[in-house]
Coordinates of N, CA and C in Angstrom, one line a residue:
M590 N -4.2 -6.2 -19.5 CA -5.2 -6.0 -18.3 C -4.8 -5.9 -16.5
K591 N -4.5 -4.4 -16.5 CA -4.4 -4.6 -14.8 C -5.0 -5.4 -13.8
E592 N -5.0 -6.1 -12.8 CA -6.3 -6.3 -12.4 C -6.8 -4.8 -11.4
P593 N -8.4 -4.5 -11.3 CA -8.4 -3.5 -10.5 C -8.8 -3.6 -9.0
Y594 N -8.1 -3.1 -8.3 CA -8.3 -2.7 -6.8 C -9.8 -2.1 -6.2
L595 N -9.8 -1.8 -5.1 CA -11.1 -1.6 -4.5 C -10.2 -1.1 -3.1
I596 N -11.7 0.2 -2.5 CA -11.4 0.1 -2.0 C -12.6 -0.2 -1.0
T597 N -12.4 -1.0 0.4 CA -13.0 -1.9 0.8 C -13.7 -1.2 2.3
G598 N -12.7 -0.1 2.4 CA -13.5 0.6 4.4 C -12.3 2.3 4.1
W599 N -12.9 3.1 5.0 CA -12.4 4.0 4.6 C -12.4 4.5 6.3
C600 N -11.6 6.1 6.4 CA -11.9 6.8 7.8 C -11.6 8.3 7.3
I601 N -12.3 8.6 7.6 CA -11.9 10.1 7.7 C -11.6 11.0 9.6
I602 N -10.7 12.6 10.0 CA -10.9 12.3 11.2 C -10.5 13.8 10.9
R603 N -11.2 14.8 10.6 CA -11.0 16.6 11.2 C -11.8 16.9 12.4
K604 N -11.4 18.3 12.3 CA -11.6 18.9 14.2 C -13.3 18.7 13.8
D605 N -13.9 19.0 12.7 CA -15.3 19.1 12.6 C -16.2 17.8 13.0
R606 N -15.8 16.3 12.2 CA -15.7 15.5 11.9 C -15.6 14.6 11.9
I607 N -16.3 13.0 12.2 CA -15.5 11.7 12.0 C -16.4 11.2 10.5
V608 N -15.8 10.4 10.1 CA -16.5 9.5 9.0 C -16.0 8.0 9.3
R609 N -16.7 7.2 9.5 CA -16.4 5.9 9.2 C -17.0 5.2 8.1
N610 N -16.5 5.2 6.7 CA -17.6 4.5 5.8 C -18.7 5.4 5.7
D611 N -19.4 4.7 5.3 CA -21.0 6.1 5.3 C -21.1 6.8 6.2
K612 N -20.7 6.0 7.5 CA -21.2 7.0 8.5 C -20.4 8.5 9.5
V613 N -21.2 9.4 9.4 CA -20.5 10.8 9.7 C -20.7 11.0 11.8
E614 N -20.4 11.4 12.2 CA -19.7 11.7 13.1 C -19.1 13.1 13.5
S615 N -20.2 13.7 14.1 CA -20.1 15.6 13.7 C -19.3 15.7 15.6
V616 N -18.6 16.6 15.3 CA -17.7 16.6 16.3 C -17.9 18.0 17.2
T617 N -18.7 18.1 17.8 CA -19.5 19.2 18.6 C -19.0 20.2 19.6
E618 N -17.7 19.1 20.6 CA -16.9 19.9 21.5 C -15.8 21.0 21.1
N619 N -15.8 22.5 21.4 CA -14.8 23.2 20.4 C -13.8 22.9 21.8
F620 N -12.5 21.8 21.2 CA -11.4 21.4 21.8 C -10.3 22.5 21.6
V621 N -9.7 22.7 23.1 CA -9.2 24.0 23.1 C -7.8 23.7 21.7
N622 N -7.3 22.1 21.7 CA -5.8 22.1 21.1 C -6.3 20.8 19.8
F623 N -5.0 20.0 19.4 CA -5.8 18.9 18.8 C -5.0 17.5 20.8
A624 N -3.8 18.1 21.0 CA -3.5 17.9 22.3 C -5.3 17.0 22.7
A625 N -5.9 17.5 23.3 CA -7.2 17.9 23.8 C -8.9 16.8 23.3
F626 N -8.2 18.0 21.8 CA -9.3 16.3 20.9 C -8.8 14.3 21.1
I627 N -7.4 14.8 20.4 CA -7.0 13.2 20.2 C -6.9 12.2 22.0
K628 N -6.9 12.7 22.8 CA -7.0 12.3 23.8 C -8.7 12.0 24.5
A629 N -10.0 12.6 24.2 CA -10.7 12.8 23.7 C -11.4 11.5 22.7
L630 N -11.0 11.6 21.8 CA -11.5 10.2 21.1 C -10.7 9.4 21.2
Y631 N -9.5 8.7 22.1 CA -9.4 8.1 22.5 C -9.7 7.6 23.4
K632 N -10.5 8.2 24.5 CA -11.0 7.6 25.4 C -12.5 7.7 25.3
K633 N -13.2 8.1 23.9 CA -14.1 7.9 23.7 C -14.8 6.3 22.7
E634 N -14.0 6.3 22.3 CA -13.3 5.0 21.4 C -12.9 3.7 22.5
T635 N -13.1 4.2 23.2 CA -12.4 2.7 24.4 C -11.3 1.8 24.3
V636 N -10.3 2.6 23.3 CA -9.2 2.1 22.5 C -8.3 1.9 24.1
S637 N -7.4 0.5 24.1 CA -6.7 -0.2 25.2 C -5.7 -0.7 24.8
Y638 N -4.6 0.9 25.1 CA -3.3 0.6 24.3 C -2.5 2.2 24.7
P639 N -1.7 1.1 25.9 CA -1.2 2.9 27.2 C 0.2 3.6 26.5
K640 N 0.9 2.1 25.4 CA 1.2 3.1 24.3 C 1.0 4.4 24.2
F641 N 0.3 4.3 23.2 CA -1.0 5.6 22.8 C -0.1 6.9 23.4
Y642 N 0.1 7.1 24.6 CA 0.1 8.4 25.3 C 1.7 8.4 25.3
K643 N 2.6 7.9 24.6 CA 3.8 8.1 24.1 C 4.0 8.9 23.0
M644 N 3.8 8.4 22.2 CA 3.3 8.4 20.5 C 4.1 9.9 20.9
D645 N 3.9 10.1 19.6 CA 4.6 11.6 19.2 C 2.7 12.2 18.6
N646 N 2.4 13.2 17.8 CA 1.2 13.4 17.5 C 0.7 13.4 16.3
L647 N 1.8 12.6 15.2 CA 1.3 12.4 13.7 C 1.0 11.0 14.3
S648 N 1.9 10.7 14.9 CA 1.4 8.5 14.9 C -0.2 8.8 16.0
K649 N -0.2 9.5 17.1 CA -1.7 8.9 17.7 C -2.9 9.4 16.9
L650 N -2.5 10.5 16.2 CA -3.3 10.2 14.7 C -3.4 9.4 13.7
G651 N -2.6 8.8 13.2 CA -2.6 7.9 12.5 C -2.9 7.1 12.9
F652 N -2.8 6.5 13.8 CA -2.5 5.1 15.0 C -3.8 5.0 15.1
L653 N -4.9 6.0 15.4 CA -6.5 5.9 15.8 C -7.3 6.3 14.6
A654 N -6.6 6.5 13.2 CA -7.7 6.4 12.3 C -7.6 5.0 12.0
A655 N -6.4 4.1 12.0 CA -6.0 2.9 11.9 C -7.2 1.9 12.7
E656 N -7.5 2.5 13.9 CA -8.3 1.5 14.9 C -9.7 2.6 14.8
L657 N -10.3 3.0 14.1 CA -11.5 3.9 13.9 C -12.0 2.5 12.4
L658 N -11.2 2.7 11.6 CA -11.0 2.1 10.3 C -11.0 0.4 10.4
F659 N -10.5 -0.6 11.1 CA -10.6 -1.4 11.9 C -11.9 -2.1 12.6
K660 N -11.9 -1.4 13.2 CA -12.9 -1.7 14.5 C -13.9 -2.3 14.3
E661 N -14.5 -2.1 13.4 CA -16.2 -2.7 13.2 C -15.7 -3.8 11.7
N662 N -15.0 -3.7 11.3 CA -14.4 -4.3 10.2 C -14.0 -5.7 10.2
T663 N -13.8 -6.8 9.2 CA -12.9 -7.2 9.6 C -11.5 -8.4 8.3
F664 N -11.1 -6.6 8.2 CA -10.3 -6.5 6.9 C -8.9 -7.7 7.3
L665 N -9.0 -7.2 7.8 CA -6.6 -7.6 8.6 C -7.1 -8.9 8.1
D666 N -8.6 -9.9 8.5 CA -8.6 -11.1 9.2 C -8.4 -12.3 7.7
R667 N -9.2 -11.6 6.7 CA -9.0 -11.7 5.7 C -7.6 -12.1 4.8
Y668 N -6.4 -11.3 5.5 CA -5.5 -11.7 4.8 C -4.0 -11.9 6.1
D669 N -3.3 -12.6 5.8 CA -2.3 -13.0 6.0 C -1.8 -12.0 6.3
R670 N -1.1 -11.1 7.5 CA -0.3 -10.0 7.8 C 0.7 -10.1 7.2
K671 N 1.3 -10.8 6.2 CA 2.6 -10.8 5.3 C 2.0 -9.7 3.9
E672 N 0.4 -10.0 4.1 CA -0.1 -9.8 2.4 C -0.6 -8.7 3.0
I673 N -0.1 -7.9 3.8 CA -0.5 -6.3 3.9 C 0.2 -5.2 3.5
G674 N 0.4 -4.2 2.9 CA 1.0 -3.4 3.3 C 0.3 -1.7 4.0
I675 N 1.4 -1.3 3.7 CA 1.3 0.1 4.4 C 1.6 1.0 3.3
V676 N 0.5 2.1 2.5 CA 1.4 3.3 2.0 C 0.9 5.0 2.8
I677 N 1.7 5.6 3.1 CA 0.7 7.1 4.1 C 2.1 7.8 3.5
M678 N 1.0 9.4 3.3 CA 2.0 10.4 2.7 C 1.1 11.8 3.8
N679 N 1.4 12.4 3.7 CA 1.4 14.1 4.0 C 2.5 15.3 3.6
S680 N 1.9 16.7 4.0 CA 3.2 17.4 3.4 C 4.1 18.1 4.8
S681 N 4.1 17.6 6.0 CA 4.6 18.2 5.9 C 5.7 17.2 7.3
S682 N 5.7 15.6 6.6 CA 6.8 14.7 7.6 C 6.6 14.8 9.0
S683 N 7.4 14.8 10.0 CA 7.8 14.7 10.7 C 8.1 16.1 12.1
L684 N 7.2 17.5 10.8 CA 8.0 18.5 11.9 C 7.4 18.9 13.0
D685 N 6.5 18.9 13.0 CA 5.8 19.4 14.0 C 6.6 18.1 15.7
T686 N 6.9 17.0 15.4 CA 8.1 16.8 16.1 C 9.4 17.4 16.4
D687 N 9.7 17.2 15.2 CA 11.3 17.6 14.9 C 11.0 19.4 16.2
L688 N 10.2 20.5 15.6 CA 10.0 21.9 16.0 C 10.2 20.8 17.6
A689 N 9.0 19.9 18.2 CA 9.2 19.9 20.3 C 10.8 19.6 19.9
Y690 N 11.0 18.7 19.4 CA 12.7 18.2 19.8 C 13.2 19.0 19.6
N691 N 13.6 20.0 18.9 CA 14.0 21.5 18.2 C 14.1 22.4 20.3
E692 N 13.4 22.6 20.3 CA 12.8 22.8 21.8 C 13.6 22.8 22.8
T693 N 14.3 20.8 23.2 CA 14.5 20.4 24.0 C 16.6 20.6 24.3
I694 N 16.7 21.4 22.6 CA 18.5 20.9 22.7 C 18.9 22.8 21.9
K695 N 18.1 23.2 21.7 CA 18.0 24.6 21.2 C 19.2 25.8 22.4
D696 N 19.2 25.2 23.4 CA 19.6 26.2 25.0 C 20.1 25.5 25.2
R697 N 22.0 25.8 24.7 CA 23.3 25.4 25.5 C 23.1 24.9 26.6
S698 N 23.0 26.0 27.2 CA 22.7 26.4 29.1 C 21.9 25.5 29.4
N699 N 20.7 25.0 28.8 CA 19.6 23.9 29.2 C 19.6 23.4 28.3
Y700 N 20.1 22.0 27.9 CA 20.6 21.2 27.4 C 20.2 20.0 27.5
F701 N 19.1 19.3 27.3 CA 18.0 18.2 27.6 C 17.1 17.7 26.6
P702 N 17.9 17.4 25.6 CA 17.3 16.2 24.6 C 17.3 14.9 25.0
S703 N 16.0 14.8 24.5 CA 14.9 13.9 24.9 C 14.5 12.6 23.6
P704 N 15.6 11.7 24.6 CA 15.0 10.0 23.1 C 14.1 9.8 22.9
S705 N 12.8 10.2 24.2 CA 11.3 9.5 24.3 C 11.1 10.7 22.4
V706 N 11.3 11.4 22.2 CA 10.9 12.4 21.6 C 11.7 12.3 20.3
F707 N 13.3 12.2 20.5 CA 14.3 12.4 18.7 C 13.5 10.9 18.3
V708 N 13.2 10.1 18.9 CA 12.6 8.5 18.5 C 11.3 8.5 17.2
Y709 N 10.7 9.5 17.3 CA 9.5 10.4 16.4 C 9.8 11.1 15.4
T710 N 11.2 12.0 15.3 CA 11.5 12.8 14.4 C 12.0 11.8 12.9
L711 N 11.1 10.8 13.2 CA 11.3 10.0 11.6 C 9.2 10.5 11.0
P712 N 8.8 9.8 10.1 CA 7.5 10.4 9.5 C 6.9 8.8 9.9
N713 N 8.5 7.7 9.7 CA 7.8 6.4 9.3 C 7.2 5.2 10.2
I714 N 8.0 6.8 11.4 CA 7.7 6.0 13.1 C 6.1 5.7 13.1
L715 N 5.4 6.1 12.8 CA 3.9 6.1 12.4 C 3.3 4.9 11.9
I716 N 3.9 4.7 11.0 CA 3.8 3.2 9.8 C 4.2 2.0 11.1
G717 N 5.1 2.3 11.8 CA 5.3 1.7 12.8 C 4.4 1.3 13.4
E718 N 4.3 1.6 14.3 CA 3.0 2.2 15.3 C 2.2 1.1 15.3
I719 N 1.4 1.5 13.5 CA 0.3 0.8 13.2 C 1.1 -0.9 12.6
C720 N 1.6 -0.9 12.2 CA 2.4 -2.6 12.1 C 1.9 -3.0 13.5
I721 N 2.7 -2.7 14.2 CA 3.4 -2.9 16.0 C 1.5 -3.5 16.8
R722 N 0.9 -2.7 16.9 CA -0.5 -3.1 16.9 C -1.6 -4.0 16.3
N723 N -1.2 -3.8 15.4 CA -2.0 -5.2 14.2 C -1.4 -6.2 13.3
K724 N 0.0 -5.9 13.6 CA 0.7 -7.4 13.6 C 1.0 -7.1 12.1
I725 N 0.9 -6.5 11.3 CA 0.8 -6.1 9.8 C 2.9 -6.1 9.8
N726 N 2.9 -6.8 8.6 CA 4.6 -7.0 8.6 C 5.0 -7.0 6.7
G727 N 4.0 -6.2 5.9 CA 4.5 -6.4 4.6 C 5.0 -4.6 4.4
E728 N 5.3 -4.7 3.1 CA 6.2 -3.4 2.8 C 5.5 -2.3 3.1
N729 N 6.1 -1.8 2.8 CA 5.6 -0.1 3.4 C 6.3 1.1 3.5
A730 N 6.0 2.4 2.7 CA 6.7 3.4 2.1 C 5.5 4.5 2.6
F731 N 6.8 5.3 3.4 CA 6.1 7.0 4.1 C 6.3 7.8 3.1
L732 N 5.6 8.7 2.2 CA 6.0 10.0 1.0 C 4.9 11.1 2.0
V733 N 6.4 12.3 1.0 CA 6.2 13.3 1.1 C 6.1 14.5 0.2
S734 N 4.6 14.8 0.1 CA 4.0 16.0 -1.1 C 3.6 17.1 -0.6
E735 N 4.0 18.2 -1.3 CA 2.9 19.6 -0.7 C 1.7 19.4 -0.7
K736 N 1.1 18.8 -1.4 CA -0.6 18.7 -0.9 C -0.9 17.0 -1.1
F737 N -2.3 16.9 -1.0 CA -2.7 15.6 -1.2 C -2.4 15.5 -2.8
D738 N -2.2 14.2 -2.3 CA -1.7 13.5 -4.0 C -2.3 12.4 -4.3
P739 N -3.1 12.3 -4.7 CA -3.9 10.5 -4.9 C -3.5 9.8 -5.5
E740 N -2.2 10.7 -7.0 CA -1.5 9.7 -8.0 C -0.9 9.4 -7.5
R741 N 0.3 10.1 -6.8 CA 1.3 9.5 -6.0 C 1.2 8.2 -5.0
I742 N -0.4 8.4 -4.1 CA -1.3 7.3 -3.3 C -0.9 6.1 -4.4
I743 N -1.4 6.3 -5.5 CA -1.8 4.9 -5.9 C -0.5 4.5 -7.1
D744 N 0.2 5.3 -6.7 CA 1.6 4.6 -7.6 C 2.2 4.4 -6.1
G745 N 1.6 4.2 -5.7 CA 2.8 3.7 -3.9 C 2.0 2.5 -3.8
V746 N 0.9 2.6 -3.9 CA -0.1 1.5 -3.4 C 0.2 0.0 -4.7
E747 N 0.2 0.6 -5.7 CA 0.8 -0.2 -7.0 C 2.2 -1.1 -7.1
L748 N 3.0 0.5 -7.3 CA 4.3 -0.7 -7.1 C 4.4 -1.7 -6.0
I749 N 4.0 -2.0 -4.9 CA 3.7 -2.4 -4.0 C 2.8 -4.3 -4.4
M750 N 1.3 -3.4 -4.6 CA 0.6 -4.9 -4.8 C 0.8 -5.7 -6.3
D751 N 1.5 -4.6 -7.1 CA 1.1 -4.9 -9.0 C 2.5 -6.0 -9.1
K752 N 3.4 -6.4 -7.7 CA 4.2 -7.4 -8.0 C 4.1 -8.5 -7.3
E753 N 3.5 -8.2 -6.6 CA 2.8 -9.4 -5.6 C 3.2 -8.9 -4.4
R754 N 3.5 -7.9 -3.8 CA 4.4 -8.2 -2.6 C 3.1 -7.8 -1.6
A755 N 2.2 -7.3 -2.5 CA 0.4 -7.8 -0.7 C 0.0 -8.0 -1.9
Q756 N -1.2 -8.4 -1.3 CA -3.0 -8.2 -1.8 C -3.9 -7.6 -1.4
A757 N -3.3 -6.4 -0.1 CA -4.5 -5.4 0.3 C -3.5 -4.5 1.3
C758 N -3.9 -3.4 1.1 CA -3.0 -2.3 1.1 C -3.9 -0.7 2.1
L759 N -3.2 -0.7 2.9 CA -3.9 0.4 4.0 C -2.7 1.3 3.7
C760 N -3.5 2.9 2.4 CA -3.1 4.0 2.5 C -3.8 5.4 2.8
G761 N -3.1 6.7 2.7 CA -4.1 7.4 2.6 C -3.0 8.3 3.4
W762 N -3.9 9.8 4.2 CA -3.1 10.8 4.3 C -3.1 11.3 5.7
V763 N -1.4 11.3 6.3 CA -2.1 12.0 7.7 C -1.2 12.9 8.1
E764 N -1.5 14.0 8.4 CA -1.2 15.5 8.8 C -1.5 16.0 10.0
V765 N 0.1 16.5 10.8 CA -0.1 17.1 11.7 C 0.5 18.0 12.4
L766 N 0.7 19.4 12.4 CA 1.6 20.5 12.1 C 0.3 21.6 13.4
A767 N 1.0 21.9 14.8 CA 0.8 22.3 15.9 C -0.9 22.5 15.8
D768 N -1.5 22.5 16.1 CA -3.3 22.9 15.7 C -4.1 22.0 14.7
R769 N -3.2 22.0 14.0 CA -3.5 21.8 12.4 C -3.4 19.8 12.0
F770 N -4.8 19.5 12.3 CA -4.4 18.3 11.3 C -5.8 17.6 10.4
E771 N -5.5 16.6 10.1 CA -6.6 15.5 9.4 C -5.9 14.6 9.5
A772 N -6.9 13.2 8.9 CA -6.5 12.3 8.2 C -7.7 11.2 7.7
L773 N -7.2 11.2 6.7 CA -8.0 9.9 5.5 C -7.0 8.7 5.4
L774 N -7.3 7.9 6.0 CA -7.1 6.5 5.5 C -8.2 5.2 4.6
F775 N -7.6 4.6 3.6 CA -8.2 3.9 3.1 C -7.6 2.3 2.9
F776 N -8.8 1.5 3.0 CA -8.3 0.2 3.0 C -8.3 0.0 1.5
V777 N -7.7 -1.3 1.1 CA -7.4 -1.8 -0.7 C -7.1 -2.7 -0.6
G778 N -8.1 -3.3 -1.4 CA -7.7 -4.9 -1.7 C -7.6 -5.6 -3.3
K779 N -7.5 -6.4 -3.7 CA -7.5 -6.7 -5.1 C -8.3 -7.5 -5.2
E780 N -9.2 -6.8 -6.5 CA -10.6 -7.2 -6.9 C -11.3 -8.9 -6.9
N781 N -10.2 -9.5 -7.6 CA -9.9 -11.1 -7.8 C -10.0 -11.8 -6.3
R782 N -9.2 -11.5 -5.4 CA -9.1 -12.0 -4.4 C -10.6 -11.5 -3.3
L783 N -10.8 -10.8 -3.3 CA -12.0 -10.0 -3.0 C -13.0 -11.3 -3.4
K784 N -13.5 -11.3 -4.9 CA -14.2 -12.5 -5.1 C -14.1 -13.5 -4.6
E785 N -12.8 -13.8 -4.8 CA -12.6 -15.2 -3.9 C -13.4 -15.6 -2.6
Q786 N -13.2 -14.1 -2.2 CA -13.7 -14.2 -0.2 C -15.0 -13.7 -0.2
G787 N -15.8 -13.4 -1.4 CA -17.8 -13.5 -1.9 C -17.7 -12.0 -1.2
V788 N -17.0 -10.6 -0.8 CA -17.0 -9.2 -0.6 C -16.7 -8.8 -1.4
Q789 N -16.9 -8.5 -2.4 CA -16.6 -7.4 -4.2 C -17.8 -6.6 -3.9
D790 N -19.1 -7.0 -3.3 CA -19.6 -5.9 -4.0 C -20.0 -4.9 -2.9
G791 N -20.1 -3.8 -4.1 CA -20.2 -2.5 -3.3 C -19.2 -2.0 -2.9
F792 N -18.6 -2.2 -2.8 CA -17.0 -1.1 -2.6 C -16.7 -0.2 -3.7
V793 N -15.9 0.8 -3.8 CA -15.2 1.9 -4.6 C -14.1 1.3 -4.9
P794 N -14.0 1.7 -6.4 CA -12.9 1.3 -7.1 C -11.6 2.5 -6.4
F795 N -10.8 1.8 -6.5 CA -9.7 2.7 -5.7 C -9.2 3.7 -7.4
T796 N -9.6 5.2 -7.5 CA -8.9 5.7 -8.5 C -8.9 7.1 -7.8
S797 N -7.8 7.8 -9.2 CA -7.6 9.1 -8.0 C -9.1 9.6 -7.7
E798 N -9.9 10.1 -8.6 CA -10.9 10.9 -9.1 C -11.7 10.1 -7.8
H799 N -11.9 9.1 -7.7 CA -12.6 8.7 -5.7 C -12.4 9.3 -4.6
L800 N -10.1 8.8 -4.4 CA -9.2 9.6 -3.8 C -9.9 11.3 -3.2
V801 N -10.1 12.2 -5.0 CA -10.7 13.3 -3.9 C -11.9 13.1 -3.5
N802 N -12.5 12.8 -4.1 CA -13.6 12.6 -3.4 C -14.0 12.4 -2.0
F803 N -13.2 11.6 -1.8 CA -13.4 11.3 -0.1 C -12.6 12.5 0.5
Y804 N -11.6 12.6 -0.4 CA -10.7 14.2 1.2 C -11.8 14.5 0.2
E805 N -12.3 15.5 -0.2 CA -13.2 16.1 -0.2 C -14.1 16.3 0.4
N806 N -14.4 14.7 0.8 CA -15.4 14.5 2.0 C -17.5 14.5 0.7
K807 N -16.9 14.5 -0.5 CA -18.4 14.0 -1.3 C -19.0 13.1 -1.0

């Protein structure tokens, strides 16, 4: 029988609200665009990481979602960082940055390709930014799906954790395209390991039904 996995924490970032576990924070200010929203959130959370300003939009959103998830919890401290994996999904890959990079190369008479933009034309760079910040060096994967697909997220997590490659996993959905954005991240652990740590009570089973409920914010 497969060992159960439990969701030990979650974070949601959307235009109208931010959710950390069961704590809901309404976003009352009407931001003109994603850039204004994410900059305000970064300052509000008093994050100190100068490299943040060099990131593309996808990395900024995923990075801050992870920061909010980890900020008031000790998830990472329970594990060797080699025991933590990451699986993230979205529907547009790095298209938001791809379009920005295309603007730098489409005009042959004013050709100015930017290496600092080009480096973010792969979606898994988001995972790299989270790993560098939190010193996570377990296995990881970035998946692309037409829509939020909890079964594929679960399959990706189980592929890493069932083969003992990881004891915990950061996973979820991070999507940015122009001013359309949303992030939903979970931290998942193995039930037996959590029992050994004495912290398994009150957590949510890592199932497709629960992921859908979180995504729909029920």
